[in-house]
């Protein structure tokens, strides 16, 4: 099993003082998949991602990334991951190309046999549709271009697992589409992506697997089809209308009337 999953989380807990944020999180993320960790603001998404990225320690439970234990082997985990946060970490004064070359040098790509920094930068600019803007200062970029550059930067050094924490929060619809394309590009290259989002549509658009974090636990985990199948049967009356993920979210979190008791991904 361990080799099939890029990320495994079992019974993970984390509190800040009296505030119990994670109350026993279980999650398994298949290699090469895009998994959306969906939850409201304050649900604990960033907390979970920071634990997986070795930036924060869990109180209890086990988590492995790329087969390495986040608590016991943090250096091995860090070699296998990159983390892109909600706020782009790019330098605005530098050009897009300069940002990428800088990070490529810092990550010693040449010594690791991944190519010269300039070549690594050019390839990523091309892959994320930034070639035309490559030699402009990032300060002149749109929000979507910045976020794409940020995602491109996270790929330098070929980490097998990429965490994207709310990659489209604060972006306009067009920029959001650009980032979605960038995430699809990532996964098409074989990278495992765990992204967090408050946007149900984003999970629906991008994810092979959807995990809903609510009140400290993963209350639903499965494919989009499996998650949709959790809708109360009454909805079947509306044959022409598929339930939106939003309706499912409201139903399974108990916010809507007639919520079913979620039993895991394979329930119908
Ligand atoms: N360092 C911290 N100290 C105290 N409380 C925190 C800290 N970080 C996050 N929290 C609280 O934990 C909860 C979950 O936060 P977070 O993981 O950032 O949620 P999300 O990313 O889903 O919005 C929130 O109530 C937040 O205010
Ligand atoms: Mg967050």
PDB file of C-alpha atoms and ligand atoms in Angstrom:
ATOM      1  CA  UNK A   1       0.000   0.000   0.000  1.00  0.00           C
ATOM      2  CA  UNK A   2       2.714   2.452   0.952  1.00  0.00           C
ATOM      3  CA  UNK A   3       4.088   2.534  -2.564  1.00  0.00           C
ATOM      4  CA  UNK A   4       0.711   3.299  -4.142  1.00  0.00           C
ATOM      5  CA  UNK A   5       0.168   6.455  -2.151  1.00  0.00           C
ATOM      6  CA  UNK A   6       2.164   9.637  -2.374  1.00  0.00           C
ATOM      7  CA  UNK A   7       0.591  10.838   0.859  1.00  0.00           C
ATOM      8  CA  UNK A   8      -0.860   8.863   3.745  1.00  0.00           C
ATOM      9  CA  UNK A   9      -2.378  10.410   6.836  1.00  0.00           C
ATOM     10  CA  UNK A  10      -3.752   8.434   9.763  1.00  0.00           C
ATOM     11  CA  UNK A  11      -5.504   9.700  12.884  1.00  0.00           C
ATOM     12  CA  UNK A  12      -3.717  13.028  12.720  1.00  0.00           C
ATOM     13  CA  UNK A  13      -4.569  15.542  15.421  1.00  0.00           C
ATOM     14  CA  UNK A  14      -3.507  19.120  16.041  1.00  0.00           C
ATOM     15  CA  UNK A  15      -4.682  21.730  18.513  1.00  0.00           C
ATOM     16  CA  UNK A  16      -3.667  25.317  19.061  1.00  0.00           C
ATOM     17  CA  UNK A  17      -4.111  25.678  22.796  1.00  0.00           C
ATOM     18  CA  UNK A  18      -7.740  24.756  23.455  1.00  0.00           C
ATOM     19  CA  UNK A  19      -8.706  24.958  19.804  1.00  0.00           C
ATOM     20  CA  UNK A  20      -8.870  21.443  18.348  1.00  0.00           C
ATOM     21  CA  UNK A  21      -8.330  21.999  14.653  1.00  0.00           C
ATOM     22  CA  UNK A  22      -7.579  18.465  13.427  1.00  0.00           C
ATOM     23  CA  UNK A  23      -9.395  15.756  15.368  1.00  0.00           C
ATOM     24  CA  UNK A  24      -8.283  12.591  13.633  1.00  0.00           C
ATOM     25  CA  UNK A  25      -7.650  13.142   9.956  1.00  0.00           C
ATOM     26  CA  UNK A  26      -7.338  10.116   7.660  1.00  0.00           C
ATOM     27  CA  UNK A  27      -6.378  10.571   4.042  1.00  0.00           C
ATOM     28  CA  UNK A  28      -4.599   8.691   1.275  1.00  0.00           C
ATOM     29  CA  UNK A  29      -3.521  10.403  -1.933  1.00  0.00           C
ATOM     30  CA  UNK A  30      -2.702   8.297  -4.983  1.00  0.00           C
ATOM     31  CA  UNK A  31       0.520   8.976  -6.831  1.00  0.00           C
ATOM     32  CA  UNK A  32       0.139  11.240  -9.829  1.00  0.00           C
ATOM     33  CA  UNK A  33      -3.347  12.352  -8.860  1.00  0.00           C
ATOM     34  CA  UNK A  34      -4.828  15.748  -8.116  1.00  0.00           C
ATOM     35  CA  UNK A  35      -6.560  15.710  -4.764  1.00  0.00           C
ATOM     36  CA  UNK A  36      -8.610  18.650  -3.569  1.00  0.00           C
ATOM     37  CA  UNK A  37      -8.804  19.212   0.160  1.00  0.00           C
ATOM     38  CA  UNK A  38     -12.015  21.135   0.407  1.00  0.00           C
ATOM     39  CA  UNK A  39     -13.100  23.044   3.468  1.00  0.00           C
ATOM     40  CA  UNK A  40     -14.487  26.306   4.700  1.00  0.00           C
ATOM     41  CA  UNK A  41     -12.269  29.120   5.870  1.00  0.00           C
ATOM     42  CA  UNK A  42     -10.753  28.042   9.198  1.00  0.00           C
ATOM     43  CA  UNK A  43     -11.423  24.323   8.661  1.00  0.00           C
ATOM     44  CA  UNK A  44      -7.751  23.471   9.135  1.00  0.00           C
ATOM     45  CA  UNK A  45      -6.585  23.022   5.538  1.00  0.00           C
ATOM     46  CA  UNK A  46      -3.426  25.088   5.941  1.00  0.00           C
ATOM     47  CA  UNK A  47      -2.703  23.394   9.250  1.00  0.00           C
ATOM     48  CA  UNK A  48      -2.807  19.971   7.571  1.00  0.00           C
ATOM     49  CA  UNK A  49      -0.677  21.106   4.647  1.00  0.00           C
ATOM     50  CA  UNK A  50       1.887  22.668   6.953  1.00  0.00           C
ATOM     51  CA  UNK A  51       2.138  19.416   8.894  1.00  0.00           C
ATOM     52  CA  UNK A  52       2.626  17.468   5.657  1.00  0.00           C
ATOM     53  CA  UNK A  53       5.268  19.962   4.556  1.00  0.00           C
ATOM     54  CA  UNK A  54       7.116  19.493   7.899  1.00  0.00           C
ATOM     55  CA  UNK A  55       6.574  23.128   8.870  1.00  0.00           C
ATOM     56  CA  UNK A  56       4.376  22.215  11.812  1.00  0.00           C
ATOM     57  CA  UNK A  57       4.253  19.189  14.114  1.00  0.00           C
ATOM     58  CA  UNK A  58       1.107  17.179  14.656  1.00  0.00           C
ATOM     59  CA  UNK A  59       0.095  16.315  18.222  1.00  0.00           C
ATOM     60  CA  UNK A  60      -0.626  12.684  17.357  1.00  0.00           C
ATOM     61  CA  UNK A  61      -1.119  10.393  14.399  1.00  0.00           C
ATOM     62  CA  UNK A  62       1.068   9.458  11.458  1.00  0.00           C
ATOM     63  CA  UNK A  63       1.711  11.111   8.131  1.00  0.00           C
ATOM     64  CA  UNK A  64       3.999   9.992   5.336  1.00  0.00           C
ATOM     65  CA  UNK A  65       4.861  11.838   2.148  1.00  0.00           C
ATOM     66  CA  UNK A  66       6.711   9.988  -0.588  1.00  0.00           C
ATOM     67  CA  UNK A  67       7.047   7.107   1.867  1.00  0.00           C
ATOM     68  CA  UNK A  68       8.901   9.245   4.417  1.00  0.00           C
ATOM     69  CA  UNK A  69       7.517  10.034   7.853  1.00  0.00           C
ATOM     70  CA  UNK A  70       6.934  13.770   8.303  1.00  0.00           C
ATOM     71  CA  UNK A  71       7.930  13.704  11.963  1.00  0.00           C
ATOM     72  CA  UNK A  72      10.759  11.159  11.819  1.00  0.00           C
ATOM     73  CA  UNK A  73      12.324  11.930   8.435  1.00  0.00           C
ATOM     74  CA  UNK A  74      11.574  15.590   7.696  1.00  0.00           C
ATOM     75  CA  UNK A  75      14.638  16.054   5.489  1.00  0.00           C
ATOM     76  CA  UNK A  76      13.526  13.214   3.212  1.00  0.00           C
ATOM     77  CA  UNK A  77      10.034  14.688   3.050  1.00  0.00           C
ATOM     78  CA  UNK A  78      11.396  18.119   2.145  1.00  0.00           C
ATOM     79  CA  UNK A  79      13.342  16.607  -0.731  1.00  0.00           C
ATOM     80  CA  UNK A  80      10.114  15.176  -2.117  1.00  0.00           C
ATOM     81  CA  UNK A  81       7.866  18.224  -1.907  1.00  0.00           C
ATOM     82  CA  UNK A  82       7.292  21.817  -2.702  1.00  0.00           C
ATOM     83  CA  UNK A  83       4.762  24.109  -1.110  1.00  0.00           C
ATOM     84  CA  UNK A  84       3.113  27.076  -2.765  1.00  0.00           C
ATOM     85  CA  UNK A  85       1.078  29.277  -0.506  1.00  0.00           C
ATOM     86  CA  UNK A  86      -1.814  31.589  -1.069  1.00  0.00           C
ATOM     87  CA  UNK A  87       0.495  34.545  -1.461  1.00  0.00           C
ATOM     88  CA  UNK A  88       2.931  34.324  -4.326  1.00  0.00           C
ATOM     89  CA  UNK A  89       6.545  34.158  -3.238  1.00  0.00           C
ATOM     90  CA  UNK A  90       7.924  35.691  -6.404  1.00  0.00           C
ATOM     91  CA  UNK A  91      10.198  38.732  -6.407  1.00  0.00           C
ATOM     92  CA  UNK A  92       8.443  41.619  -8.168  1.00  0.00           C
ATOM     93  CA  UNK A  93      11.574  43.499  -9.093  1.00  0.00           C
ATOM     94  CA  UNK A  94      13.057  40.589 -10.996  1.00  0.00           C
ATOM     95  CA  UNK A  95      11.734  39.317 -14.302  1.00  0.00           C
ATOM     96  CA  UNK A  96       9.913  35.992 -14.497  1.00  0.00           C
ATOM     97  CA  UNK A  97      12.998  34.397 -16.013  1.00  0.00           C
ATOM     98  CA  UNK A  98      15.297  35.829 -13.340  1.00  0.00           C
ATOM     99  CA  UNK A  99      13.039  34.492 -10.591  1.00  0.00           C
ATOM    100  CA  UNK A 100      13.184  31.002 -12.063  1.00  0.00           C
ATOM    101  CA  UNK A 101      16.936  31.058 -12.669  1.00  0.00           C
ATOM    102  CA  UNK A 102      17.526  32.238  -9.109  1.00  0.00           C
ATOM    103  CA  UNK A 103      15.512  29.407  -7.608  1.00  0.00           C
ATOM    104  CA  UNK A 104      17.078  26.892 -10.006  1.00  0.00           C
ATOM    105  CA  UNK A 105      20.508  27.938  -8.730  1.00  0.00           C
ATOM    106  CA  UNK A 106      19.377  27.755  -5.115  1.00  0.00           C
ATOM    107  CA  UNK A 107      18.084  24.237  -5.690  1.00  0.00           C
ATOM    108  CA  UNK A 108      21.343  23.172  -7.386  1.00  0.00           C
ATOM    109  CA  UNK A 109      19.632  21.793 -10.448  1.00  0.00           C
ATOM    110  CA  UNK A 110      22.827  21.504 -12.434  1.00  0.00           C
ATOM    111  CA  UNK A 111      24.661  19.508  -9.775  1.00  0.00           C
ATOM    112  CA  UNK A 112      21.612  17.242  -9.564  1.00  0.00           C
ATOM    113  CA  UNK A 113      21.733  16.537 -13.284  1.00  0.00           C
ATOM    114  CA  UNK A 114      18.514  18.386 -14.051  1.00  0.00           C
ATOM    115  CA  UNK A 115      20.056  20.805 -16.526  1.00  0.00           C
ATOM    116  CA  UNK A 116      21.478  24.305 -16.460  1.00  0.00           C
ATOM    117  CA  UNK A 117      19.437  26.914 -14.539  1.00  0.00           C
ATOM    118  CA  UNK A 118      18.789  28.936 -17.718  1.00  0.00           C
ATOM    119  CA  UNK A 119      17.502  25.878 -19.561  1.00  0.00           C
ATOM    120  CA  UNK A 120      15.319  24.809 -16.625  1.00  0.00           C
ATOM    121  CA  UNK A 121      13.866  28.329 -16.514  1.00  0.00           C
ATOM    122  CA  UNK A 122      13.165  28.434 -20.250  1.00  0.00           C
ATOM    123  CA  UNK A 123      11.424  25.075 -20.208  1.00  0.00           C
ATOM    124  CA  UNK A 124       9.156  26.120 -17.343  1.00  0.00           C
ATOM    125  CA  UNK A 125       8.338  29.473 -18.930  1.00  0.00           C
ATOM    126  CA  UNK A 126       7.282  27.621 -22.053  1.00  0.00           C
ATOM    127  CA  UNK A 127       5.282  25.021 -20.139  1.00  0.00           C
ATOM    128  CA  UNK A 128       3.296  27.653 -18.246  1.00  0.00           C
ATOM    129  CA  UNK A 129       2.751  30.008 -21.172  1.00  0.00           C
ATOM    130  CA  UNK A 130       5.032  32.723 -19.836  1.00  0.00           C
ATOM    131  CA  UNK A 131       7.621  32.878 -22.596  1.00  0.00           C
ATOM    132  CA  UNK A 132       6.375  36.186 -24.018  1.00  0.00           C
ATOM    133  CA  UNK A 133       6.403  37.817 -20.584  1.00  0.00           C
ATOM    134  CA  UNK A 134       9.627  36.147 -19.438  1.00  0.00           C
ATOM    135  CA  UNK A 135      11.806  39.217 -19.585  1.00  0.00           C
ATOM    136  CA  UNK A 136       9.367  41.619 -18.004  1.00  0.00           C
ATOM    137  CA  UNK A 137       9.461  42.500 -14.329  1.00  0.00           C
ATOM    138  CA  UNK A 138       7.010  40.429 -12.323  1.00  0.00           C
ATOM    139  CA  UNK A 139       5.617  43.695 -10.963  1.00  0.00           C
ATOM    140  CA  UNK A 140       3.905  44.144 -14.341  1.00  0.00           C
ATOM    141  CA  UNK A 141       2.287  40.668 -14.328  1.00  0.00           C
ATOM    142  CA  UNK A 142      -1.402  39.977 -13.810  1.00  0.00           C
ATOM    143  CA  UNK A 143      -2.510  37.964 -10.782  1.00  0.00           C
ATOM    144  CA  UNK A 144      -2.901  34.838 -12.883  1.00  0.00           C
ATOM    145  CA  UNK A 145       0.559  35.199 -14.412  1.00  0.00           C
ATOM    146  CA  UNK A 146       2.124  35.618 -10.976  1.00  0.00           C
ATOM    147  CA  UNK A 147       0.408  32.560  -9.635  1.00  0.00           C
ATOM    148  CA  UNK A 148       1.484  30.562 -12.699  1.00  0.00           C
ATOM    149  CA  UNK A 149       5.043  31.711 -12.176  1.00  0.00           C
ATOM    150  CA  UNK A 150       4.768  30.723  -8.540  1.00  0.00           C
ATOM    151  CA  UNK A 151       3.585  27.256  -9.529  1.00  0.00           C
ATOM    152  CA  UNK A 152       6.390  27.009 -12.099  1.00  0.00           C
ATOM    153  CA  UNK A 153       8.888  27.923  -9.365  1.00  0.00           C
ATOM    154  CA  UNK A 154       7.532  25.205  -7.138  1.00  0.00           C
ATOM    155  CA  UNK A 155       8.412  22.656  -9.829  1.00  0.00           C
ATOM    156  CA  UNK A 156      12.102  23.467  -9.999  1.00  0.00           C
ATOM    157  CA  UNK A 157      14.039  20.424  -8.910  1.00  0.00           C
ATOM    158  CA  UNK A 158      11.199  18.109  -9.984  1.00  0.00           C
ATOM    159  CA  UNK A 159       9.547  17.462  -6.607  1.00  0.00           C
ATOM    160  CA  UNK A 160       7.226  14.461  -6.948  1.00  0.00           C
ATOM    161  CA  UNK A 161       4.644  15.990  -4.595  1.00  0.00           C
ATOM    162  CA  UNK A 162       3.388  19.570  -4.799  1.00  0.00           C
ATOM    163  CA  UNK A 163       1.168  21.253  -2.222  1.00  0.00           C
ATOM    164  CA  UNK A 164      -0.852  24.196  -3.460  1.00  0.00           C
ATOM    165  CA  UNK A 165      -2.553  26.023  -0.612  1.00  0.00           C
ATOM    166  CA  UNK A 166      -5.537  27.919  -2.035  1.00  0.00           C
ATOM    167  CA  UNK A 167      -3.842  28.548  -5.383  1.00  0.00           C
ATOM    168  CA  UNK A 168      -6.697  30.643  -6.785  1.00  0.00           C
ATOM    169  CA  UNK A 169      -7.980  32.524  -3.752  1.00  0.00           C
ATOM    170  CA  UNK A 170      -8.256  36.193  -4.608  1.00  0.00           C
ATOM    171  CA  UNK A 171      -7.952  35.684  -8.359  1.00  0.00           C
ATOM    172  CA  UNK A 172     -10.492  36.858 -10.915  1.00  0.00           C
ATOM    173  CA  UNK A 173     -12.245  34.189 -13.034  1.00  0.00           C
ATOM    174  CA  UNK A 174      -9.874  34.450 -15.975  1.00  0.00           C
ATOM    175  CA  UNK A 175      -6.791  34.196 -13.778  1.00  0.00           C
ATOM    176  CA  UNK A 176      -8.402  31.256 -12.012  1.00  0.00           C
ATOM    177  CA  UNK A 177      -8.782  29.493 -15.340  1.00  0.00           C
ATOM    178  CA  UNK A 178      -5.129  30.114 -16.118  1.00  0.00           C
ATOM    179  CA  UNK A 179      -4.103  28.595 -12.814  1.00  0.00           C
ATOM    180  CA  UNK A 180      -6.383  25.608 -13.374  1.00  0.00           C
ATOM    181  CA  UNK A 181      -4.610  24.980 -16.666  1.00  0.00           C
ATOM    182  CA  UNK A 182      -1.283  25.245 -14.876  1.00  0.00           C
ATOM    183  CA  UNK A 183      -2.380  22.680 -12.288  1.00  0.00           C
ATOM    184  CA  UNK A 184      -3.550  20.321 -15.031  1.00  0.00           C
ATOM    185  CA  UNK A 185      -0.174  20.754 -16.706  1.00  0.00           C
ATOM    186  CA  UNK A 186       1.476  19.797 -13.438  1.00  0.00           C
ATOM    187  CA  UNK A 187      -0.490  16.602 -13.022  1.00  0.00           C
ATOM    188  CA  UNK A 188      -0.093  15.695 -16.684  1.00  0.00           C
ATOM    189  CA  UNK A 189       3.651  15.658 -15.994  1.00  0.00           C
ATOM    190  CA  UNK A 190       3.159  12.989 -13.327  1.00  0.00           C
ATOM    191  CA  UNK A 191       3.378  15.233 -10.262  1.00  0.00           C
ATOM    192  CA  UNK A 192       1.108  14.427  -7.334  1.00  0.00           C
ATOM    193  CA  UNK A 193      -0.855  17.529  -6.422  1.00  0.00           C
ATOM    194  CA  UNK A 194      -2.623  18.170  -3.133  1.00  0.00           C
ATOM    195  CA  UNK A 195      -4.440  21.455  -3.372  1.00  0.00           C
ATOM    196  CA  UNK A 196      -6.614  23.139  -0.811  1.00  0.00           C
ATOM    197  CA  UNK A 197      -9.606  25.160  -1.801  1.00  0.00           C
ATOM    198  CA  UNK A 198     -12.755  26.766  -0.487  1.00  0.00           C
ATOM    199  CA  UNK A 199     -14.181  26.632  -3.984  1.00  0.00           C
ATOM    200  CA  UNK A 200     -16.364  23.679  -4.709  1.00  0.00           C
ATOM    201  CA  UNK A 201     -16.200  24.363  -8.399  1.00  0.00           C
ATOM    202  CA  UNK A 202     -12.423  24.262  -8.281  1.00  0.00           C
ATOM    203  CA  UNK A 203     -12.450  20.799  -6.778  1.00  0.00           C
ATOM    204  CA  UNK A 204     -15.011  19.733  -9.343  1.00  0.00           C
ATOM    205  CA  UNK A 205     -12.949  21.115 -12.216  1.00  0.00           C
ATOM    206  CA  UNK A 206      -9.556  19.804 -11.228  1.00  0.00           C
ATOM    207  CA  UNK A 207      -9.566  16.969  -8.809  1.00  0.00           C
ATOM    208  CA  UNK A 208      -9.495  13.215  -9.311  1.00  0.00           C
ATOM    209  CA  UNK A 209     -10.161  12.869  -5.609  1.00  0.00           C
ATOM    210  CA  UNK A 210     -12.066  15.185  -3.307  1.00  0.00           C
ATOM    211  CA  UNK A 211     -11.687  15.173   0.471  1.00  0.00           C
ATOM    212  CA  UNK A 212     -13.915  17.404   2.552  1.00  0.00           C
ATOM    213  CA  UNK A 213     -12.413  18.609   5.840  1.00  0.00           C
ATOM    214  CA  UNK A 214     -15.082  19.589   8.307  1.00  0.00           C
ATOM    215  CA  UNK A 215     -14.944  19.942  12.088  1.00  0.00           C
ATOM    216  CA  UNK A 216     -11.498  18.420  12.218  1.00  0.00           C
ATOM    217  CA  UNK A 217     -12.128  15.308  10.154  1.00  0.00           C
ATOM    218  CA  UNK A 218     -12.336  14.182   6.562  1.00  0.00           C
ATOM    219  CA  UNK A 219     -16.060  13.595   6.349  1.00  0.00           C
ATOM    220  CA  UNK A 220     -16.151  12.666   2.677  1.00  0.00           C
ATOM    221  CA  UNK A 221     -13.372  11.259   0.531  1.00  0.00           C
ATOM    222  CA  UNK A 222     -13.720   9.887  -2.960  1.00  0.00           C
ATOM    223  CA  UNK A 223     -13.908  10.603  -6.654  1.00  0.00           C
ATOM    224  CA  UNK A 224     -16.254  13.303  -7.885  1.00  0.00           C
ATOM    225  CA  UNK A 225     -18.700  10.572  -8.944  1.00  0.00           C
ATOM    226  CA  UNK A 226     -18.493   8.949  -5.509  1.00  0.00           C
ATOM    227  CA  UNK A 227     -18.957  12.250  -3.749  1.00  0.00           C
ATOM    228  CA  UNK A 228     -21.907  13.107  -5.959  1.00  0.00           C
ATOM    229  CA  UNK A 229     -23.448   9.733  -5.192  1.00  0.00           C
ATOM    230  CA  UNK A 230     -23.656  10.792  -1.540  1.00  0.00           C
ATOM    231  CA  UNK A 231     -26.478  13.170  -2.362  1.00  0.00           C
ATOM    232  CA  UNK A 232     -29.801  12.297  -0.797  1.00  0.00           C
ATOM    233  CA  UNK A 233     -31.882  10.165  -3.220  1.00  0.00           C
ATOM    234  CA  UNK A 234     -34.590  12.833  -3.329  1.00  0.00           C
ATOM    235  CA  UNK A 235     -32.403  14.796  -5.702  1.00  0.00           C
ATOM    236  CA  UNK A 236     -32.818  12.059  -8.293  1.00  0.00           C
ATOM    237  CA  UNK A 237     -36.255  13.508  -8.999  1.00  0.00           C
ATOM    238  CA  UNK A 238     -34.573  16.406 -10.749  1.00  0.00           C
ATOM    239  CA  UNK A 239     -33.335  14.239 -13.570  1.00  0.00           C
ATOM    240  CA  UNK A 240     -32.078  17.062 -15.739  1.00  0.00           C
ATOM    241  CA  UNK A 241     -30.059  18.694 -13.002  1.00  0.00           C
ATOM    242  CA  UNK A 242     -26.914  17.116 -11.602  1.00  0.00           C
ATOM    243  CA  UNK A 243     -26.309  18.073  -7.972  1.00  0.00           C
ATOM    244  CA  UNK A 244     -23.597  20.652  -7.701  1.00  0.00           C
ATOM    245  CA  UNK A 245     -20.737  19.968  -5.369  1.00  0.00           C
ATOM    246  CA  UNK A 246     -22.016  22.881  -3.331  1.00  0.00           C
ATOM    247  CA  UNK A 247     -25.288  21.058  -2.703  1.00  0.00           C
ATOM    248  CA  UNK A 248     -23.365  17.939  -1.776  1.00  0.00           C
ATOM    249  CA  UNK A 249     -21.167  19.910   0.572  1.00  0.00           C
ATOM    250  CA  UNK A 250     -24.172  21.420   2.305  1.00  0.00           C
ATOM    251  CA  UNK A 251     -25.861  18.044   2.515  1.00  0.00           C
ATOM    252  CA  UNK A 252     -22.922  16.105   3.941  1.00  0.00           C
ATOM    253  CA  UNK A 253     -21.866  18.793   6.371  1.00  0.00           C
ATOM    254  CA  UNK A 254     -25.384  18.863   7.753  1.00  0.00           C
ATOM    255  CA  UNK A 255     -25.948  22.456   6.752  1.00  0.00           C
ATOM    256  CA  UNK A 256     -28.774  21.428   4.430  1.00  0.00           C
ATOM    257  CA  UNK A 257     -31.971  19.566   5.288  1.00  0.00           C
ATOM    258  CA  UNK A 258     -32.057  15.792   5.067  1.00  0.00           C
ATOM    259  CA  UNK A 259     -28.321  15.310   5.260  1.00  0.00           C
ATOM    260  CA  UNK A 260     -27.179  11.716   4.812  1.00  0.00           C
ATOM    261  CA  UNK A 261     -24.635  10.198   7.157  1.00  0.00           C
ATOM    262  CA  UNK A 262     -21.488   9.933   5.060  1.00  0.00           C
ATOM    263  CA  UNK A 263     -19.890   6.503   5.311  1.00  0.00           C
ATOM    264  CA  UNK A 264     -16.866   6.928   3.100  1.00  0.00           C
ATOM    265  CA  UNK A 265     -16.213   7.197  -0.561  1.00  0.00           C
ATOM    266  CA  UNK A 266     -17.778   4.034  -1.895  1.00  0.00           C
ATOM    267  CA  UNK A 267     -21.291   4.571  -0.581  1.00  0.00           C
ATOM    268  CA  UNK A 268     -23.989   5.259  -3.075  1.00  0.00           C
TER     269      UNK A 268
HETATM  270  N1  LIG B   1      -0.703  29.468  14.823  1.00  0.00           N
HETATM  271  C1  LIG B   1      -1.980  29.449  15.206  1.00  0.00           C
HETATM  272  N2  LIG B   1      -2.335  29.684  16.475  1.00  0.00           N
HETATM  273  C2  LIG B   1      -3.620  29.645  16.882  1.00  0.00           C
HETATM  274  N3  LIG B   1      -4.653  29.354  16.072  1.00  0.00           N
HETATM  275  C3  LIG B   1      -4.369  29.102  14.790  1.00  0.00           C
HETATM  276  C4  LIG B   1      -3.035  29.127  14.278  1.00  0.00           C
HETATM  277  N4  LIG B   1      -3.066  28.822  12.967  1.00  0.00           N
HETATM  278  C5  LIG B   1      -4.365  28.618  12.669  1.00  0.00           C
HETATM  279  N5  LIG B   1      -5.148  28.778  13.750  1.00  0.00           N
HETATM  280  C6  LIG B   1      -6.607  28.589  13.797  1.00  0.00           C
HETATM  281  O1  LIG B   1      -6.847  27.235  13.442  1.00  0.00           O
HETATM  282  C7  LIG B   1      -8.002  27.136  12.624  1.00  0.00           C
HETATM  283  C8  LIG B   1      -7.634  26.492  11.304  1.00  0.00           C
HETATM  284  O2  LIG B   1      -6.777  27.367  10.603  1.00  0.00           O
HETATM  285  P1  LIG B   1      -6.212  27.030   9.156  1.00  0.00           P
HETATM  286  O3  LIG B   1      -5.498  25.719   9.215  1.00  0.00           O
HETATM  287  O4  LIG B   1      -5.445  28.191   8.708  1.00  0.00           O
HETATM  288  O5  LIG B   1      -7.566  26.851   8.326  1.00  0.00           O
HETATM  289  P2  LIG B   1      -7.841  26.995   6.760  1.00  0.00           P
HETATM  290  O6  LIG B   1      -6.530  26.952   6.060  1.00  0.00           O
HETATM  291  O7  LIG B   1      -8.727  25.839   6.432  1.00  0.00           O
HETATM  292  O8  LIG B   1      -8.549  28.296   6.573  1.00  0.00           O
HETATM  293  C9  LIG B   1      -8.549  28.549  12.498  1.00  0.00           C
HETATM  294  O9  LIG B   1      -9.540  28.711  13.481  1.00  0.00           O
HETATM  295  C10 LIG B   1      -7.351  29.412  12.790  1.00  0.00           C
HETATM  296  O10 LIG B   1      -7.754  30.645  13.310  1.00  0.00           O
HETATM  297 MG1  LIG B   2      -5.615  28.275   4.752  1.00  0.00          MG
END
